[in-house]
PDB file of C-alpha atoms in Angstrom:
ATOM      1  CA  UNK A   1     126.163  89.620  36.613  1.00 54.00           C
ATOM      2  CA  UNK A   2     123.035  89.008  38.633  1.00 76.00           C
ATOM      3  CA  UNK A   3     121.810  91.555  41.128  1.00 80.00           C
ATOM      4  CA  UNK A   4     122.270  89.021  43.950  1.00 82.00           C
ATOM      5  CA  UNK A   5     125.967  88.713  42.995  1.00 87.00           C
ATOM      6  CA  UNK A   6     126.358  92.475  43.375  1.00 90.00           C
ATOM      7  CA  UNK A   7     124.781  92.295  46.814  1.00 89.00           C
ATOM      8  CA  UNK A   8     127.022  89.352  47.743  1.00 89.00           C
ATOM      9  CA  UNK A   9     130.039  91.455  46.727  1.00 93.00           C
ATOM     10  CA  UNK A  10     128.819  94.269  48.961  1.00 92.00           C
ATOM     11  CA  UNK A  11     128.370  91.810  51.847  1.00 93.00           C
ATOM     12  CA  UNK A  12     131.893  90.438  51.310  1.00 94.00           C
ATOM     13  CA  UNK A  13     133.235  93.995  51.299  1.00 95.00           C
ATOM     14  CA  UNK A  14     131.408  94.696  54.576  1.00 95.00           C
ATOM     15  CA  UNK A  15     132.929  91.530  56.066  1.00 95.00           C
ATOM     16  CA  UNK A  16     136.434  92.707  55.084  1.00 97.00           C
ATOM     17  CA  UNK A  17     135.794  96.162  56.538  1.00 96.00           C
ATOM     18  CA  UNK A  18     134.456  94.551  59.704  1.00 96.00           C
ATOM     19  CA  UNK A  19     137.609  92.461  60.122  1.00 97.00           C
ATOM     20  CA  UNK A  20     139.808  95.541  59.656  1.00 97.00           C
ATOM     21  CA  UNK A  21     137.814  97.571  62.171  1.00 97.00           C
ATOM     22  CA  UNK A  22     137.851  94.657  64.632  1.00 97.00           C
ATOM     23  CA  UNK A  23     141.641  94.399  64.285  1.00 97.00           C
ATOM     24  CA  UNK A  24     141.981  98.157  64.922  1.00 97.00           C
ATOM     25  CA  UNK A  25     139.741  97.844  67.955  1.00 97.00           C
ATOM     26  CA  UNK A  26     141.784  94.947  69.380  1.00 97.00           C
ATOM     27  CA  UNK A  27     144.973  96.920  68.810  1.00 97.00           C
ATOM     28  CA  UNK A  28     143.467  99.971  70.556  1.00 96.00           C
ATOM     29  CA  UNK A  29     142.334  97.792  73.476  1.00 97.00           C
ATOM     30  CA  UNK A  30     145.850  96.368  73.831  1.00 97.00           C
ATOM     31  CA  UNK A  31     147.349  99.848  73.668  1.00 96.00           C
ATOM     32  CA  UNK A  32     144.820 101.086  76.226  1.00 96.00           C
ATOM     33  CA  UNK A  33     145.688  98.242  78.568  1.00 96.00           C
ATOM     34  CA  UNK A  34     149.420  98.970  78.206  1.00 96.00           C
ATOM     35  CA  UNK A  35     148.874 102.688  78.864  1.00 95.00           C
ATOM     36  CA  UNK A  36     146.781 101.948  81.933  1.00 96.00           C
ATOM     37  CA  UNK A  37     149.482  99.592  83.248  1.00 96.00           C
ATOM     38  CA  UNK A  38     152.164 102.231  82.702  1.00 95.00           C
ATOM     39  CA  UNK A  39     150.000 104.888  84.359  1.00 95.00           C
ATOM     40  CA  UNK A  40     149.446 102.660  87.401  1.00 95.00           C
ATOM     41  CA  UNK A  41     153.163 101.920  87.627  1.00 96.00           C
ATOM     42  CA  UNK A  42     154.053 105.619  87.370  1.00 94.00           C
ATOM     43  CA  UNK A  43     151.531 106.552  90.044  1.00 94.00           C
ATOM     44  CA  UNK A  44     153.093 103.989  92.374  1.00 95.00           C
ATOM     45  CA  UNK A  45     156.570 105.326  91.575  1.00 93.00           C
ATOM     46  CA  UNK A  46     155.390 108.889  92.139  1.00 92.00           C
ATOM     47  CA  UNK A  47     153.923 107.945  95.513  1.00 94.00           C
ATOM     48  CA  UNK A  48     157.130 106.158  96.501  1.00 93.00           C
ATOM     49  CA  UNK A  49     159.115 109.239  95.448  1.00 90.00           C
ATOM     50  CA  UNK A  50     156.877 111.485  97.555  1.00 89.00           C
ATOM     51  CA  UNK A  51     157.133 109.093 100.505  1.00 93.00           C
ATOM     52  CA  UNK A  52     160.935 109.154 100.267  1.00 90.00           C
ATOM     53  CA  UNK A  53     160.891 112.936 100.023  1.00 88.00           C
ATOM     54  CA  UNK A  54     158.683 113.144 103.120  1.00 89.00           C
ATOM     55  CA  UNK A  55     161.141 110.903 104.961  1.00 89.00           C
ATOM     56  CA  UNK A  56     164.053 113.097 103.845  1.00 85.00           C
ATOM     57  CA  UNK A  57     162.202 116.262 104.887  1.00 84.00           C
ATOM     58  CA  UNK A  58     161.497 114.785 108.331  1.00 88.00           C
ATOM     59  CA  UNK A  59     165.134 113.708 108.714  1.00 84.00           C
ATOM     60  CA  UNK A  60     166.298 117.151 107.625  1.00 81.00           C
ATOM     61  CA  UNK A  61     163.943 118.807 110.098  1.00 83.00           C
ATOM     62  CA  UNK A  62     165.258 116.603 112.921  1.00 81.00           C
ATOM     63  CA  UNK A  63     168.827 117.334 111.887  1.00 77.00           C
ATOM     64  CA  UNK A  64     168.158 121.078 111.780  1.00 76.00           C
ATOM     65  CA  UNK A  65     166.620 120.930 115.271  1.00 79.00           C
ATOM     66  CA  UNK A  66     169.519 118.942 116.716  1.00 75.00           C
ATOM     67  CA  UNK A  67     172.467 120.199 114.657  1.00 68.00           C
ATOM     68  CA  UNK A  68     175.136 122.301 116.235  1.00 69.00           C
ATOM     69  CA  UNK A  69     175.189 125.890 115.130  1.00 73.00           C
ATOM     70  CA  UNK A  70     178.289 125.735 112.992  1.00 72.00           C
ATOM     71  CA  UNK A  71     178.849 127.077 109.493  1.00 71.00           C
ATOM     72  CA  UNK A  72     179.584 123.634 107.949  1.00 74.00           C
ATOM     73  CA  UNK A  73     176.387 122.099 109.329  1.00 73.00           C
ATOM     74  CA  UNK A  74     174.353 125.084 108.152  1.00 76.00           C
ATOM     75  CA  UNK A  75     175.807 124.820 104.629  1.00 79.00           C
ATOM     76  CA  UNK A  76     175.074 121.096 104.545  1.00 78.00           C
ATOM     77  CA  UNK A  77     171.501 121.652 105.766  1.00 79.00           C
ATOM     78  CA  UNK A  78     170.947 124.433 103.196  1.00 80.00           C
ATOM     79  CA  UNK A  79     172.292 122.246 100.397  1.00 80.00           C
ATOM     80  CA  UNK A  80     170.092 119.312 101.426  1.00 81.00           C
ATOM     81  CA  UNK A  81     167.050 121.572 101.814  1.00 80.00           C
ATOM     82  CA  UNK A  82     167.623 122.814  98.267  1.00 79.00           C
ATOM     83  CA  UNK A  83     167.899 119.224  97.010  1.00 79.00           C
ATOM     84  CA  UNK A  84     164.751 118.070  98.784  1.00 78.00           C
ATOM     85  CA  UNK A  85     162.557 121.101  98.253  1.00 77.00           C
ATOM     86  CA  UNK A  86     164.183 123.099  95.464  1.00 77.00           C
ATOM     87  CA  UNK A  87     164.645 122.814  91.717  1.00 80.00           C
ATOM     88  CA  UNK A  88     165.754 119.165  91.558  1.00 81.00           C
ATOM     89  CA  UNK A  89     162.602 118.112  93.424  1.00 81.00           C
ATOM     90  CA  UNK A  90     160.420 120.365  91.264  1.00 83.00           C
ATOM     91  CA  UNK A  91     162.015 119.002  88.081  1.00 86.00           C
ATOM     92  CA  UNK A  92     161.331 115.400  89.069  1.00 87.00           C
ATOM     93  CA  UNK A  93     157.780 116.205  90.215  1.00 87.00           C
ATOM     94  CA  UNK A  94     157.108 118.135  87.004  1.00 89.00           C
ATOM     95  CA  UNK A  95     158.520 115.283  84.949  1.00 91.00           C
ATOM     96  CA  UNK A  96     156.168 112.806  86.658  1.00 91.00           C
ATOM     97  CA  UNK A  97     153.223 115.153  86.140  1.00 92.00           C
ATOM     98  CA  UNK A  98     154.027 115.740  82.473  1.00 94.00           C
ATOM     99  CA  UNK A  99     154.462 112.027  81.825  1.00 94.00           C
ATOM    100  CA  UNK A 100     151.184 111.218  83.567  1.00 94.00           C
ATOM    101  CA  UNK A 101     149.382 113.935  81.563  1.00 95.00           C
ATOM    102  CA  UNK A 102     150.765 112.465  78.350  1.00 95.00           C
ATOM    103  CA  UNK A 103     149.702 108.943  79.337  1.00 96.00           C
ATOM    104  CA  UNK A 104     146.242 110.190  80.355  1.00 95.00           C
ATOM    105  CA  UNK A 105     145.973 111.770  76.918  1.00 96.00           C
ATOM    106  CA  UNK A 106     146.947 108.455  75.301  1.00 96.00           C
ATOM    107  CA  UNK A 107     144.372 106.601  77.425  1.00 96.00           C
ATOM    108  CA  UNK A 108     141.675 109.047  76.371  1.00 96.00           C
ATOM    109  CA  UNK A 109     142.686 108.733  72.715  1.00 96.00           C
ATOM    110  CA  UNK A 110     142.564 104.934  72.856  1.00 96.00           C
ATOM    111  CA  UNK A 111     139.168 104.986  74.590  1.00 97.00           C
ATOM    112  CA  UNK A 112     137.827 107.272  71.851  1.00 97.00           C
ATOM    113  CA  UNK A 113     139.270 105.008  69.172  1.00 97.00           C
ATOM    114  CA  UNK A 114     137.599 101.981  70.765  1.00 97.00           C
ATOM    115  CA  UNK A 115     134.262 103.828  70.875  1.00 97.00           C
ATOM    116  CA  UNK A 116     134.689 104.822  67.236  1.00 97.00           C
ATOM    117  CA  UNK A 117     135.488 101.226  66.247  1.00 97.00           C
ATOM    118  CA  UNK A 118     132.429  99.991  68.155  1.00 97.00           C
ATOM    119  CA  UNK A 119     130.272 102.553  66.348  1.00 97.00           C
ATOM    120  CA  UNK A 120     131.723 101.502  62.996  1.00 97.00           C
ATOM    121  CA  UNK A 121     131.097  97.828  63.820  1.00 97.00           C
ATOM    122  CA  UNK A 122     127.471  98.648  64.686  1.00 97.00           C
ATOM    123  CA  UNK A 123     127.092 100.509  61.366  1.00 96.00           C
ATOM    124  CA  UNK A 124     128.622  97.590  59.467  1.00 96.00           C
ATOM    125  CA  UNK A 125     126.273  95.135  61.190  1.00 96.00           C
ATOM    126  CA  UNK A 126     123.273  97.317  60.291  1.00 96.00           C
ATOM    127  CA  UNK A 127     124.440  97.466  56.680  1.00 95.00           C
ATOM    128  CA  UNK A 128     124.964  93.703  56.607  1.00 94.00           C
ATOM    129  CA  UNK A 129     121.444  93.129  57.934  1.00 94.00           C
ATOM    130  CA  UNK A 130     120.062  95.505  55.306  1.00 94.00           C
ATOM    131  CA  UNK A 131     121.939  93.788  52.467  1.00 92.00           C
ATOM    132  CA  UNK A 132     121.022  90.314  53.685  1.00 92.00           C
ATOM    133  CA  UNK A 133     117.355  91.273  53.515  1.00 93.00           C
ATOM    134  CA  UNK A 134     117.938  92.824  50.109  1.00 91.00           C
ATOM    135  CA  UNK A 135     119.774  89.674  48.982  1.00 89.00           C
ATOM    136  CA  UNK A 136     116.905  87.476  50.077  1.00 91.00           C
ATOM    137  CA  UNK A 137     114.448  89.616  48.092  1.00 91.00           C
ATOM    138  CA  UNK A 138     116.745  89.649  45.062  1.00 87.00           C
ATOM    139  CA  UNK A 139     117.164  85.875  45.145  1.00 88.00           C
ATOM    140  CA  UNK A 140     113.402  85.440  45.433  1.00 89.00           C
ATOM    141  CA  UNK A 141     112.892  87.784  42.469  1.00 88.00           C
ATOM    142  CA  UNK A 142     115.563  85.965  40.446  1.00 87.00           C
ATOM    143  CA  UNK A 143     113.911  82.624  41.229  1.00 88.00           C
ATOM    144  CA  UNK A 144     110.545  84.038  40.186  1.00 90.00           C
ATOM    145  CA  UNK A 145     112.060  85.352  36.951  1.00 88.00           C
ATOM    146  CA  UNK A 146     113.648  81.922  36.314  1.00 87.00           C
ATOM    147  CA  UNK A 147     110.274  80.213  36.850  1.00 90.00           C
ATOM    148  CA  UNK A 148     108.607  82.684  34.452  1.00 89.00           C
ATOM    149  CA  UNK A 149     111.309  82.029  31.856  1.00 88.00           C
ATOM    150  CA  UNK A 150     110.786  78.278  32.240  1.00 89.00           C
ATOM    151  CA  UNK A 151     107.033  78.659  31.811  1.00 87.00           C
ATOM    152  CA  UNK A 152     107.526  80.825  28.751  1.00 86.00           C
ATOM    153  CA  UNK A 153     110.006  78.346  27.271  1.00 85.00           C
ATOM    154  CA  UNK A 154     107.701  75.429  27.967  1.00 84.00           C
ATOM    155  CA  UNK A 155     104.796  77.344  26.404  1.00 83.00           C
ATOM    156  CA  UNK A 156     106.913  78.121  23.323  1.00 82.00           C
ATOM    157  CA  UNK A 157     107.907  74.472  23.038  1.00 80.00           C
ATOM    158  CA  UNK A 158     104.286  73.440  23.489  1.00 74.00           C
ATOM    159  CA  UNK A 159     103.103  75.863  20.768  1.00 70.00           C
ATOM    160  CA  UNK A 160     105.436  74.429  18.180  1.00 62.00           C
TER     161      UNK A 160
END
């Protein structure tokens, strides 16, 4: 096997690696886009939730200011206050926060994967450039060797 064939095999291997890395990068970019869309949607939902809670708090405040001082109204107001400001509210808010933290982590991971793929692609391109130069030199050397062999053969034939 000629040296140039070995280099061509290395170049073909680099091409295959490049296609695999490019596919991983495209997949990471799609995943990143999906995560960013989900994050945007969740932020909008969270803001709508907070807006609704603000409206409920304002309505509760108005009701407390205008409600008659009876035990039933006080129990209702206490129950609603607990719903709007207590554990159920905290659970929902914490759930939004935890989900957003998880999505932010996924976004960061995908961005790092894209950077890594870009770095790998740059390395592969450098290697391909190196091997292409090496291939050119090897082919030139092989052609020179072939010319020398032809000259030697023609000299041998001429000496007979």
